[in-house]
Tab-separated table of C-alpha atoms in Angstrom:
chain	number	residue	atom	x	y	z
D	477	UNK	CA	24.501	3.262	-10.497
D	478	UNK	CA	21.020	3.071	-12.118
D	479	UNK	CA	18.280	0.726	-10.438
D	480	UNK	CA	18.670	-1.443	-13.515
D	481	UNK	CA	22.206	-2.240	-13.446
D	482	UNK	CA	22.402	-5.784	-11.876
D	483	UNK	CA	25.245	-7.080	-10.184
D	484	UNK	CA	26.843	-10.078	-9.427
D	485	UNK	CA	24.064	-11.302	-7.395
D	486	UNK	CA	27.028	-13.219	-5.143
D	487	UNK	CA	27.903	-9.284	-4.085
D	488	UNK	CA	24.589	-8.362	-2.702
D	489	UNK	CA	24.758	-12.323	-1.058
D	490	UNK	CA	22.846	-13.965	-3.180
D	491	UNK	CA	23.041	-17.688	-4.449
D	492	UNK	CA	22.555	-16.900	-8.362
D	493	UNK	CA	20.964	-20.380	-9.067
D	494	UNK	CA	18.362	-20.277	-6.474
D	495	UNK	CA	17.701	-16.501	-7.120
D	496	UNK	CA	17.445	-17.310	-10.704
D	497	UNK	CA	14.346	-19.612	-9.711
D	498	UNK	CA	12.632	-16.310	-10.099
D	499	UNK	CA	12.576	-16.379	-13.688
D	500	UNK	CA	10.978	-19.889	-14.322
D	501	UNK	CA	8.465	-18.617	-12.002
D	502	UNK	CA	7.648	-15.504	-13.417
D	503	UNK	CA	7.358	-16.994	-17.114
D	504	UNK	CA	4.629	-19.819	-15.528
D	505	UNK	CA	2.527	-17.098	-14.598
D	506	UNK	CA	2.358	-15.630	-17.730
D	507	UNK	CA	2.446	-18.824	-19.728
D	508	UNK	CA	-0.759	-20.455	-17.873
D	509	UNK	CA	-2.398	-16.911	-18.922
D	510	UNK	CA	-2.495	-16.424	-14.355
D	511	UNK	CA	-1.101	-13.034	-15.239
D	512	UNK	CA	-0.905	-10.779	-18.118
D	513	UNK	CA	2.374	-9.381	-17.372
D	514	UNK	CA	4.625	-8.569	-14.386
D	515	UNK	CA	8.305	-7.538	-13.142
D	516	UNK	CA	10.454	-7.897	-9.888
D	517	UNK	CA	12.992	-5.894	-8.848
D	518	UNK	CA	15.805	-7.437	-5.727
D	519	UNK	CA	17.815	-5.131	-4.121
D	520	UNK	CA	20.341	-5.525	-1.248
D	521	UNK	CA	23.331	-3.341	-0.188
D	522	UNK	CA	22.811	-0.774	-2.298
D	523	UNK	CA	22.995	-3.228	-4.897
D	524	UNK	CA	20.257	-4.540	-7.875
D	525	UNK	CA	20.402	-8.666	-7.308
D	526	UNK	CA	17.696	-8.943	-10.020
D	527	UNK	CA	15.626	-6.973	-11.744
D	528	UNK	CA	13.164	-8.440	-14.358
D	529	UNK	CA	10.264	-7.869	-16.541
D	530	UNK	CA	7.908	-10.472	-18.650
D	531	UNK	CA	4.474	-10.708	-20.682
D	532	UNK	CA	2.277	-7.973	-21.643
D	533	UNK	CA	1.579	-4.516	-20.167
D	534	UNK	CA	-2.231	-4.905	-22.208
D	535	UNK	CA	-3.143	-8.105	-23.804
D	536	UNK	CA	-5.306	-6.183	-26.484
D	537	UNK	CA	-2.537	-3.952	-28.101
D	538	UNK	CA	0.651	-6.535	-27.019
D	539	UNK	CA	2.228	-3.826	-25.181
D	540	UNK	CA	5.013	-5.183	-23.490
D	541	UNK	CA	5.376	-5.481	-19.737
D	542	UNK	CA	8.507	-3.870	-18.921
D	543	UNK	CA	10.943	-2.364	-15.708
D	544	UNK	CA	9.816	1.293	-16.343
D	545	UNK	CA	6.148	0.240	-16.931
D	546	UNK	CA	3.529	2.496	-14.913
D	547	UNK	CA	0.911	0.612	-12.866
D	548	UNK	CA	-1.977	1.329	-10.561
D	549	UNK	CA	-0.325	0.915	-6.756
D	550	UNK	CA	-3.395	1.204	-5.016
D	551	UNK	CA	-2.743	0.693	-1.270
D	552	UNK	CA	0.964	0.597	-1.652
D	553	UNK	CA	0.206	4.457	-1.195
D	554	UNK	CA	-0.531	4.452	2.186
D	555	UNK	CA	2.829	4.301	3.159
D	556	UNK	CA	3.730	7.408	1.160
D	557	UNK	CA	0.654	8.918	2.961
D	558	UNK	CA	2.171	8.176	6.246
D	559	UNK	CA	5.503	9.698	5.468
D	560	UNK	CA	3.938	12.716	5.591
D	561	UNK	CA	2.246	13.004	8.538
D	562	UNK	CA	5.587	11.861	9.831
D	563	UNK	CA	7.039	14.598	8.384
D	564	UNK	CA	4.328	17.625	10.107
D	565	UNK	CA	4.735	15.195	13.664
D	566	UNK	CA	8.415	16.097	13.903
D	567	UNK	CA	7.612	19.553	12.608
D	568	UNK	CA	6.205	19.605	16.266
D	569	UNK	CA	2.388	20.419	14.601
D	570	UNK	CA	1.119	17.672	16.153
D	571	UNK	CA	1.699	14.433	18.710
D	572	UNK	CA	0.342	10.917	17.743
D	573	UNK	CA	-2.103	10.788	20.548
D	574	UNK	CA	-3.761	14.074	19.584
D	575	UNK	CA	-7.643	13.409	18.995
D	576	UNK	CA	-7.921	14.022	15.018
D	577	UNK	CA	-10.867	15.853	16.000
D	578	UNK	CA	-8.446	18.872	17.302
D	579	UNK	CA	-7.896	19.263	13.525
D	580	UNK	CA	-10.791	17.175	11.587
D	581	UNK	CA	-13.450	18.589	14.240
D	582	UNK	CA	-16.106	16.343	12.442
D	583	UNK	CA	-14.709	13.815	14.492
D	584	UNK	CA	-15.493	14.702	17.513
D	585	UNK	CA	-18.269	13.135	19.300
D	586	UNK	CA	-18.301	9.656	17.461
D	587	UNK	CA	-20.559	7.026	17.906
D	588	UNK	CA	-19.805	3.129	17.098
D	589	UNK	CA	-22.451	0.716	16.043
D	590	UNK	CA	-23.874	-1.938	18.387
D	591	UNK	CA	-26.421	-3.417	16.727
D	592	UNK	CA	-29.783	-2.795	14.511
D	593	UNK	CA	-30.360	-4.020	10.740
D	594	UNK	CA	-29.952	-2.372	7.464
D	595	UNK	CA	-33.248	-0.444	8.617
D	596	UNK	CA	-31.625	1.369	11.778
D	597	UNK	CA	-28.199	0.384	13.327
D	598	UNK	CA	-27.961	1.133	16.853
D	599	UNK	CA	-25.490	2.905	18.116
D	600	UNK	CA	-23.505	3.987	21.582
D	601	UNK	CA	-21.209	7.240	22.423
D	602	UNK	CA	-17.155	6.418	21.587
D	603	UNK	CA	-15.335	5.850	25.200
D	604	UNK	CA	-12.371	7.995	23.757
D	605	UNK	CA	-11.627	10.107	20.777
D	606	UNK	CA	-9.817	9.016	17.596
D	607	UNK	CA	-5.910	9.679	17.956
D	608	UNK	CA	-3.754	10.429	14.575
D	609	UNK	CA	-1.931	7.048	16.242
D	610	UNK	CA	-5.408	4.985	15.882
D	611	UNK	CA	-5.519	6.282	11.726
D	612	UNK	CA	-1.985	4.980	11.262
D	613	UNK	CA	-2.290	2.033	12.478
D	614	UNK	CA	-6.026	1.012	11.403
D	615	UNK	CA	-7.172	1.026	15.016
D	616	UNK	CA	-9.556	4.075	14.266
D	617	UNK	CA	-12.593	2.132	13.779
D	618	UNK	CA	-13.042	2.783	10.356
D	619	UNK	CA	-13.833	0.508	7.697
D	620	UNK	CA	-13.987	-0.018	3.999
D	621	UNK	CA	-17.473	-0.374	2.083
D	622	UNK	CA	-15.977	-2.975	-0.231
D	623	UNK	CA	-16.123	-5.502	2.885
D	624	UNK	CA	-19.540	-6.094	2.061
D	625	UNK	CA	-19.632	-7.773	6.052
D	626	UNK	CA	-21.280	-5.536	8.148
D	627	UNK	CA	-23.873	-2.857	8.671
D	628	UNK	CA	-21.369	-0.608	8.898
D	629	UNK	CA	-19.950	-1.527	5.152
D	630	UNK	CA	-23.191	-0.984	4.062
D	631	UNK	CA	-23.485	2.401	5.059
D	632	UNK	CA	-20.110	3.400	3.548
D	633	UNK	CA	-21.617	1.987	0.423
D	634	UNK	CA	-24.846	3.583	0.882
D	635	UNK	CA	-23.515	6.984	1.528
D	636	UNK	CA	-20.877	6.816	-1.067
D	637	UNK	CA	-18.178	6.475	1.324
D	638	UNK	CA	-15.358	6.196	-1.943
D	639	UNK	CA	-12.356	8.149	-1.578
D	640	UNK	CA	-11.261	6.688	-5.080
D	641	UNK	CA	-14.363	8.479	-6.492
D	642	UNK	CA	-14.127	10.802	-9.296
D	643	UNK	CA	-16.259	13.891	-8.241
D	644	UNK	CA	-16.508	16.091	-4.915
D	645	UNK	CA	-13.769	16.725	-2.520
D	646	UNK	CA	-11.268	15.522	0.153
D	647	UNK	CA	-12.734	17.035	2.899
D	648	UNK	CA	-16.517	16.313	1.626
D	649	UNK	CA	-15.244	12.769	1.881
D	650	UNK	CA	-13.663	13.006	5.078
D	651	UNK	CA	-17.328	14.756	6.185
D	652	UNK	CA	-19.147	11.636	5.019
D	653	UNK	CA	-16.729	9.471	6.601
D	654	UNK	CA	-16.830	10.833	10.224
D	655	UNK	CA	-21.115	11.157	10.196
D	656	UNK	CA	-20.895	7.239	9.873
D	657	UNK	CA	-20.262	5.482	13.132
D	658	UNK	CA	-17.219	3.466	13.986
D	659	UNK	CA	-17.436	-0.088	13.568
D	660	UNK	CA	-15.721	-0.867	16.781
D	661	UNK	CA	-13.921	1.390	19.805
D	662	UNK	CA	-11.740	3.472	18.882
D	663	UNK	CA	-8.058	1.778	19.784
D	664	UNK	CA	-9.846	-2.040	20.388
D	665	UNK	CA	-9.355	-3.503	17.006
D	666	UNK	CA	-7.824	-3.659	13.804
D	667	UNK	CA	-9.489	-2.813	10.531
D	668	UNK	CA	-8.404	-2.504	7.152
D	669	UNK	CA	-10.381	1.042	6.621
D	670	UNK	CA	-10.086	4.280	4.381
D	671	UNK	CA	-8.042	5.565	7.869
D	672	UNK	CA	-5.233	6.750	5.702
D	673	UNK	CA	-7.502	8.794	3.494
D	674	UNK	CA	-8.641	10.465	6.320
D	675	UNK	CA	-5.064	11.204	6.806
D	676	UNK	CA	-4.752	12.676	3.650
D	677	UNK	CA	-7.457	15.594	4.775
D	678	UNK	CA	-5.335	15.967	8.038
D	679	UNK	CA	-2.311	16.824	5.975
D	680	UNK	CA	-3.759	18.928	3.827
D	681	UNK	CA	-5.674	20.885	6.838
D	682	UNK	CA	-2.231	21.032	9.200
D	683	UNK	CA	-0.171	21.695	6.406
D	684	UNK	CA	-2.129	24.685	4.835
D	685	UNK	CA	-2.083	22.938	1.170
D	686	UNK	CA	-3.689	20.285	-0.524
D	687	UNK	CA	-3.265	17.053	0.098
D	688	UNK	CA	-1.789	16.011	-3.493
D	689	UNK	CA	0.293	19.222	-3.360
D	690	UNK	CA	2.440	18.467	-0.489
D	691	UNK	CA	2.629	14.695	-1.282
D	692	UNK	CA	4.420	15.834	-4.860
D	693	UNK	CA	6.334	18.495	-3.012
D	694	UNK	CA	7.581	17.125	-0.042
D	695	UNK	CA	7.735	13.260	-0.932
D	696	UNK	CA	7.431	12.361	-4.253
D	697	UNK	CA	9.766	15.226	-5.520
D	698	UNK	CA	12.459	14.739	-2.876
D	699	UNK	CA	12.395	11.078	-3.619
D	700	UNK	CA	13.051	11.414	-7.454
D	701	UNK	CA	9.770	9.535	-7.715
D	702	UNK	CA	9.435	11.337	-11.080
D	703	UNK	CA	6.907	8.296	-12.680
D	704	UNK	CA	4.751	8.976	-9.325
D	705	UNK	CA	1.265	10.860	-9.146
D	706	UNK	CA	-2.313	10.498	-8.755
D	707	UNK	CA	-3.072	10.420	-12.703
D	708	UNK	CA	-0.391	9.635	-15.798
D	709	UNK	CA	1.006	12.203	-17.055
D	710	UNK	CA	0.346	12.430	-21.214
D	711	UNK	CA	3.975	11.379	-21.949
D	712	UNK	CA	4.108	8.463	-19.533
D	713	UNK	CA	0.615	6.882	-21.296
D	714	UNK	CA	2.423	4.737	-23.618
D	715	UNK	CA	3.840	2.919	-20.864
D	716	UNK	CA	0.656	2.700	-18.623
D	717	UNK	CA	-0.574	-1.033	-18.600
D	718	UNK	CA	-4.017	-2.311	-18.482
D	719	UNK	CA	-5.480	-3.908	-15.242
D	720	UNK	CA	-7.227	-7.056	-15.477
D	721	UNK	CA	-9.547	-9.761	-13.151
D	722	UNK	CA	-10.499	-13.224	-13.802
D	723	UNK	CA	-13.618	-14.119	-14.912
D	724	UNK	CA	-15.999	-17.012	-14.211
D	725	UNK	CA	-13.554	-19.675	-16.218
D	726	UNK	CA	-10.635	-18.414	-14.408
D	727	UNK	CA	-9.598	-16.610	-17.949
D	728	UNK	CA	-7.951	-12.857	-17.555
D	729	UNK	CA	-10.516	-10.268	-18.381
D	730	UNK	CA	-9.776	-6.266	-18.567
D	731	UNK	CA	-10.969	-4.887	-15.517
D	732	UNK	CA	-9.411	-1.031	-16.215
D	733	UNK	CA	-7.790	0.016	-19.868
D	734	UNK	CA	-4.648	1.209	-20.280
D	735	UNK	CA	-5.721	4.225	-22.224
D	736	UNK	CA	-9.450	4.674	-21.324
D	737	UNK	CA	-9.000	5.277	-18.358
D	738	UNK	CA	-10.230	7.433	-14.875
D	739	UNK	CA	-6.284	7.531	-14.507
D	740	UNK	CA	-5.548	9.783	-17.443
D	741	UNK	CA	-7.360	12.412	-15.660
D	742	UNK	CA	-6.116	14.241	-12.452
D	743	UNK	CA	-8.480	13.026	-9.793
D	744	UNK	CA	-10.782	15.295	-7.845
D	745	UNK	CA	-9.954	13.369	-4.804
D	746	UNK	CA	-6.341	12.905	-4.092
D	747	UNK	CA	-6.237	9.236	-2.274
D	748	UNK	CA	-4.187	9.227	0.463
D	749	UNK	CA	-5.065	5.542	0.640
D	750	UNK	CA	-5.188	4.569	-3.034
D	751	UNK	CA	-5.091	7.083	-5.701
D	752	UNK	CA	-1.541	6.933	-7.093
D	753	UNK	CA	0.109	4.624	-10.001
D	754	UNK	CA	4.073	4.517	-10.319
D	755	UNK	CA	6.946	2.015	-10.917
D	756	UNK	CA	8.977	-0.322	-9.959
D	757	UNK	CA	11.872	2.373	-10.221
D	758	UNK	CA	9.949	5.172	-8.369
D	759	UNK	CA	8.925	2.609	-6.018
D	760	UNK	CA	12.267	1.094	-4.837
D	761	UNK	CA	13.677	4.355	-4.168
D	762	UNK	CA	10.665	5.075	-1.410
D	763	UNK	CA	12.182	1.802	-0.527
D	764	UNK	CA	15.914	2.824	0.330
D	765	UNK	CA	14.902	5.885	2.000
D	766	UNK	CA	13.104	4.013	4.524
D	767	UNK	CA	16.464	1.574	4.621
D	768	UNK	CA	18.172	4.580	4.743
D	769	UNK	CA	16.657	5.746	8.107
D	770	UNK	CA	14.889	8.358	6.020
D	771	UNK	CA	17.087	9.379	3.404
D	772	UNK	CA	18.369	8.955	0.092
D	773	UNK	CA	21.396	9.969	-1.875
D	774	UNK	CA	21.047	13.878	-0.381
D	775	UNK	CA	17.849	14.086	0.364
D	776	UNK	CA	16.778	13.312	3.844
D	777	UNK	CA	12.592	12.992	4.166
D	778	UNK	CA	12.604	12.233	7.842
D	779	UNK	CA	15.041	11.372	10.931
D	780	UNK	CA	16.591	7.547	11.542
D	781	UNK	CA	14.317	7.853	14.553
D	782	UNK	CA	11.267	8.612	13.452
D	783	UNK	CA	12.091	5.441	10.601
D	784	UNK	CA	12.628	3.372	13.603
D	785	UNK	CA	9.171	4.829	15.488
D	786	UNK	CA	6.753	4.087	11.888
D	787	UNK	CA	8.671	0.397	11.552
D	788	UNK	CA	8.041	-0.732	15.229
D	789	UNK	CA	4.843	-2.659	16.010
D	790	UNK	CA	2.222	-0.521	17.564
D	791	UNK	CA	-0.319	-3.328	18.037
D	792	UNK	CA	-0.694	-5.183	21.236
D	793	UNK	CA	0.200	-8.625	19.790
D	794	UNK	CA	-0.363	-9.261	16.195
D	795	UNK	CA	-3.386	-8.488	13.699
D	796	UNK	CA	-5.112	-11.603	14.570
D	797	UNK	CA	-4.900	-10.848	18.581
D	798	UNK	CA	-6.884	-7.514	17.298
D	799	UNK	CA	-10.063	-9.495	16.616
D	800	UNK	CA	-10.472	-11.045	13.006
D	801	UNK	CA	-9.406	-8.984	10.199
D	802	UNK	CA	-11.987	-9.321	7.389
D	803	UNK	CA	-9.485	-8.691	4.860
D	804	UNK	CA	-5.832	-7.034	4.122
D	805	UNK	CA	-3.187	-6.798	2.144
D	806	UNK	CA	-1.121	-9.725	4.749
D	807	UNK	CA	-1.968	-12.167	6.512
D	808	UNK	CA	-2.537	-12.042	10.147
D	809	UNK	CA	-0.969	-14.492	12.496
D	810	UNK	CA	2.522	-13.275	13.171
D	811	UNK	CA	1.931	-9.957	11.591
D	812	UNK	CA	1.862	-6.568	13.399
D	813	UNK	CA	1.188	-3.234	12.376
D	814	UNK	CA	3.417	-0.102	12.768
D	815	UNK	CA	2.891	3.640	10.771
D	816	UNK	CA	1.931	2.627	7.725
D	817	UNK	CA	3.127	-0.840	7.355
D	818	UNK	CA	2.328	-4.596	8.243
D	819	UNK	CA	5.473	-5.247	10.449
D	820	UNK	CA	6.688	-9.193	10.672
D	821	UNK	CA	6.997	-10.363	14.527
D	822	UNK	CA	7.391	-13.707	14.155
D	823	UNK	CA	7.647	-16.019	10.800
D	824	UNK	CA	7.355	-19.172	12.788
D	825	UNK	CA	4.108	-18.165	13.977
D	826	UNK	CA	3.030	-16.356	10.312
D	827	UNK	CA	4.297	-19.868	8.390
D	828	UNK	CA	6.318	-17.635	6.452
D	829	UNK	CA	10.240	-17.203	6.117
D	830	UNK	CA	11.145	-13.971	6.821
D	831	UNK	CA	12.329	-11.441	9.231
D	832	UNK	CA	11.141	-9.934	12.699
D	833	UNK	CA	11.101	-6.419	11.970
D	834	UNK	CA	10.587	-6.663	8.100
D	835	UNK	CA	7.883	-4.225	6.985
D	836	UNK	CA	5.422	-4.831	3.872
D	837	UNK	CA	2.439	-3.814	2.354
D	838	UNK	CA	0.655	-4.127	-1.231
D	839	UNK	CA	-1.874	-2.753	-3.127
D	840	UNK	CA	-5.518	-3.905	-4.897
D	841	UNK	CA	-4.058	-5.109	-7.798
D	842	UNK	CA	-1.601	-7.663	-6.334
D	843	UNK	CA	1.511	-5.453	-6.059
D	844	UNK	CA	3.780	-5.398	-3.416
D	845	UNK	CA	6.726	-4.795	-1.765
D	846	UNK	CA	8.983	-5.803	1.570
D	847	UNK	CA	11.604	-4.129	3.070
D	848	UNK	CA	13.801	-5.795	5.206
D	849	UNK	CA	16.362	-3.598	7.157
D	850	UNK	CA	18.482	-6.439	9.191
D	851	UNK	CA	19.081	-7.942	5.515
D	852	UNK	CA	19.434	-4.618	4.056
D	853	UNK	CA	17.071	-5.867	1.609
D	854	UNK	CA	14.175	-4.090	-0.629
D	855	UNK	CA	11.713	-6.239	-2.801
D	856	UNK	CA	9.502	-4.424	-5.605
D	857	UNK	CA	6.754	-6.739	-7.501
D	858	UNK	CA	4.503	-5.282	-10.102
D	859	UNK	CA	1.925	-6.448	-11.662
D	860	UNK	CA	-2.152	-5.691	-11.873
D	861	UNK	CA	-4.848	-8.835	-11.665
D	862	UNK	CA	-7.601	-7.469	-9.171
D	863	UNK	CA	-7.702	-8.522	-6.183
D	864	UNK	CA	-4.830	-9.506	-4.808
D	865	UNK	CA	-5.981	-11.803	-3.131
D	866	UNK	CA	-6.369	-13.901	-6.443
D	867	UNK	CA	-3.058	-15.547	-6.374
D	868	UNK	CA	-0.411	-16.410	-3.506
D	869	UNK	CA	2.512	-14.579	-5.994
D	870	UNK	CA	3.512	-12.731	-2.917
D	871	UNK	CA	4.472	-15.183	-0.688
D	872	UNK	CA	5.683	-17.673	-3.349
D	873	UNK	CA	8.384	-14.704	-4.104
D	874	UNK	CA	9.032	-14.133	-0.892
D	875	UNK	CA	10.279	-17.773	-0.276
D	876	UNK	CA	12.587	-17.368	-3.632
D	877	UNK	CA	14.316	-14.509	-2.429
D	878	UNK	CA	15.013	-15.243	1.090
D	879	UNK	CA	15.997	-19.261	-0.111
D	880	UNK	CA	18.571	-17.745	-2.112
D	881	UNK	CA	20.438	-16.007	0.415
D	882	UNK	CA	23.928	-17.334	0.738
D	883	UNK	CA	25.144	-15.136	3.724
């Protein structure tokens, strides 16, 4: 069955009328000029509830937002990312509480900041080495210099600490990176951070071939992601869709054109945190291999227990009991955080409905998805207003979908 063959949304146990709430909704957002354009994609048993696109995919040229339209996923790469390193841990290469600096030996030796000013930040010796376990779950230490919160940040920005840049390398990156120091202990706290970048470099380095090679060869490929890479491809540029922000009267404004672009160009970093674009298609089938304990039709990417390992919560309590997240792509009170994904614990508790064990994540330009594998349910929204934290589209979708299930 293709993705876009809808069904009876009463067999995948939907209510119809309640699920068809989404399309008021979607048409709003568009109509008050929130968004330029967006689609959503419900999935459950093996089945397409909904799928639905509306507005424009560039305001300028009325391009047409549609189901197969290609859009910058940002952070929703991350997860890709860790299905790698997945893949090379049960490849026996490595084991999660390896120090990266076994492999990434710049690593070694790390020093966190204590204190200081912009002038000279003080510093003390790590009490333990990074683990491949602290980079998947954000626990490394590492930060982001888009914060723009501590002394840390600065530095990031200072040394141009931006894995999304268009010149140098991976590895020249990943150098840059590791002379910084931590901004906390390695293991104490969670930070939203270019960890997964790093990761990136560690797959290329343990799997003897770059980074963006193996991602195309031994996860986008054997998912049939064929939309999916780190720059559009020439014949998928008529469907690539503009990116736009708000400006100071709350009006959409371009913030990235759909055909001037950095993305028409292969990258000369790969992002391992950031760097690909795809769509809704590409992305829902990353989405039933994970329901699928790894595979998909007859491809398997990784074993039902190694699924099960990434999808568990590997925090101590939940993102907020990790000290206070600055910023991320969920909220934090009844969230954890497994291999690559926020991970739902409690929805009471995160004022959400929802399921424990549910995993999520989205990207910079307010995409998103959810998988949910006790409903056997996969949820794909696309769109592109930067940041995503401009509108609560995510959660207001989330409470459509899971109001209108009838079983």
């Amino acid at each position: 069955m293709s993705l876009w063959t809808e069904t009876d949304p009463r067999g995948a146990g939907f209510d119809p009328e309640r699920l068809a709430r989404v399309v008021p909704w979607m048409d709003r957002l568009v109509e008050d000029g929130r968004l330029a354009g967006l689609s959503v994609t419900v999935a459950r048993r093996g089945r397409v509830a909904f799928a639905r696109a509306c507005g424009r995919a560039d305001l300028a040229r009325d391009t047409p937002f549609t189901l197969d339209t290609v859009t910058r996923i940002y952070s929703m790469t991350k997860p890709l990312t860790s299905v790698a390193v997945m893949q090379l841990y049960e490849q026996g290469l490595f084991q999660l509480d390896d120090p990266v600096a076994r492999f990434l030996p710049e690593f070694a030796e790390m020093r966190v900041a204590s204190g200081g000013n912009r002038m000279k930040v003080e510093t003390e010796p790590a009490r333990r080495p990074i683990t491949i376990r602290d980079l998947l779950t954000h626990t490394a230490g590492l930060t982001y210099g888009f914060m723009e919160a501590t002394l840390v940040d600065a530095l990031y920005r200072e040394r141009g600490i931006d894995f999304l840049a268009r010149e140098g390398t991976l590895a020249e990156m990943v150098a840059r990176t590791a002379a910084a120091p931590l901004l906390a202990q390695p293991g104490t706290a969670w930070n939203y951070s270019v960890a997964t970048d790093v990761l990136g470099h560690l797959v290329a380095v343990v799997s003897g071939r770059p980074f963006a090679d193996y991602l195309r060869e031994a996860v986008i490929a054997p998912l049939g992601m064929a939309d999916t890479d780190f720059h559009v491809r020439p014949d998928l540029m008529p469907r690539f869709c503009a990116a736009y922000a708000y400006d100071r009267e709350r009006r959409l404004a371009r913030f990235d054109d759909s055909v001037e672009t950095v993305f028409a160009a292969a990258p000369a970093i790969a992002s391992g945190g950031g760097g690909l674009v795809s769509t809704a298609a590409d992305y829902h089938r990353f989405c039933r291999m994970i329901l699928g304990g790894g595979a998909i039709d007859a491809a398997r990417l990784l074993g039902r227990k190694t699924v099960a390992l990434m999808l568990a919560n590997h925090l101590g309590g939940d993102l907020a009991a990790m000290g206070t997240p600055r910023f991320a792509e969920t909220s934090y009170t009844g969230i954890g955080f497994g291999l690559g994904f926020s991970v739902m614990l409690d929805p009471a508790r995160a004022q959400i409905l929802g399921t424990p064990g549910e995993v999520a994540w989205g990207g910079m330009a307010s995409t998103a998805f959810w998988i949910d594998p006790a409903e056997d349910l996969a949820v794909v929204l696309m769109t592109q207003l930067v940041p995503s934290s401009a509108l609560p589209i995510r959660r207001e979708l989330r409470v459509m979908t899971y109001a209108a299930l009838a079983d």
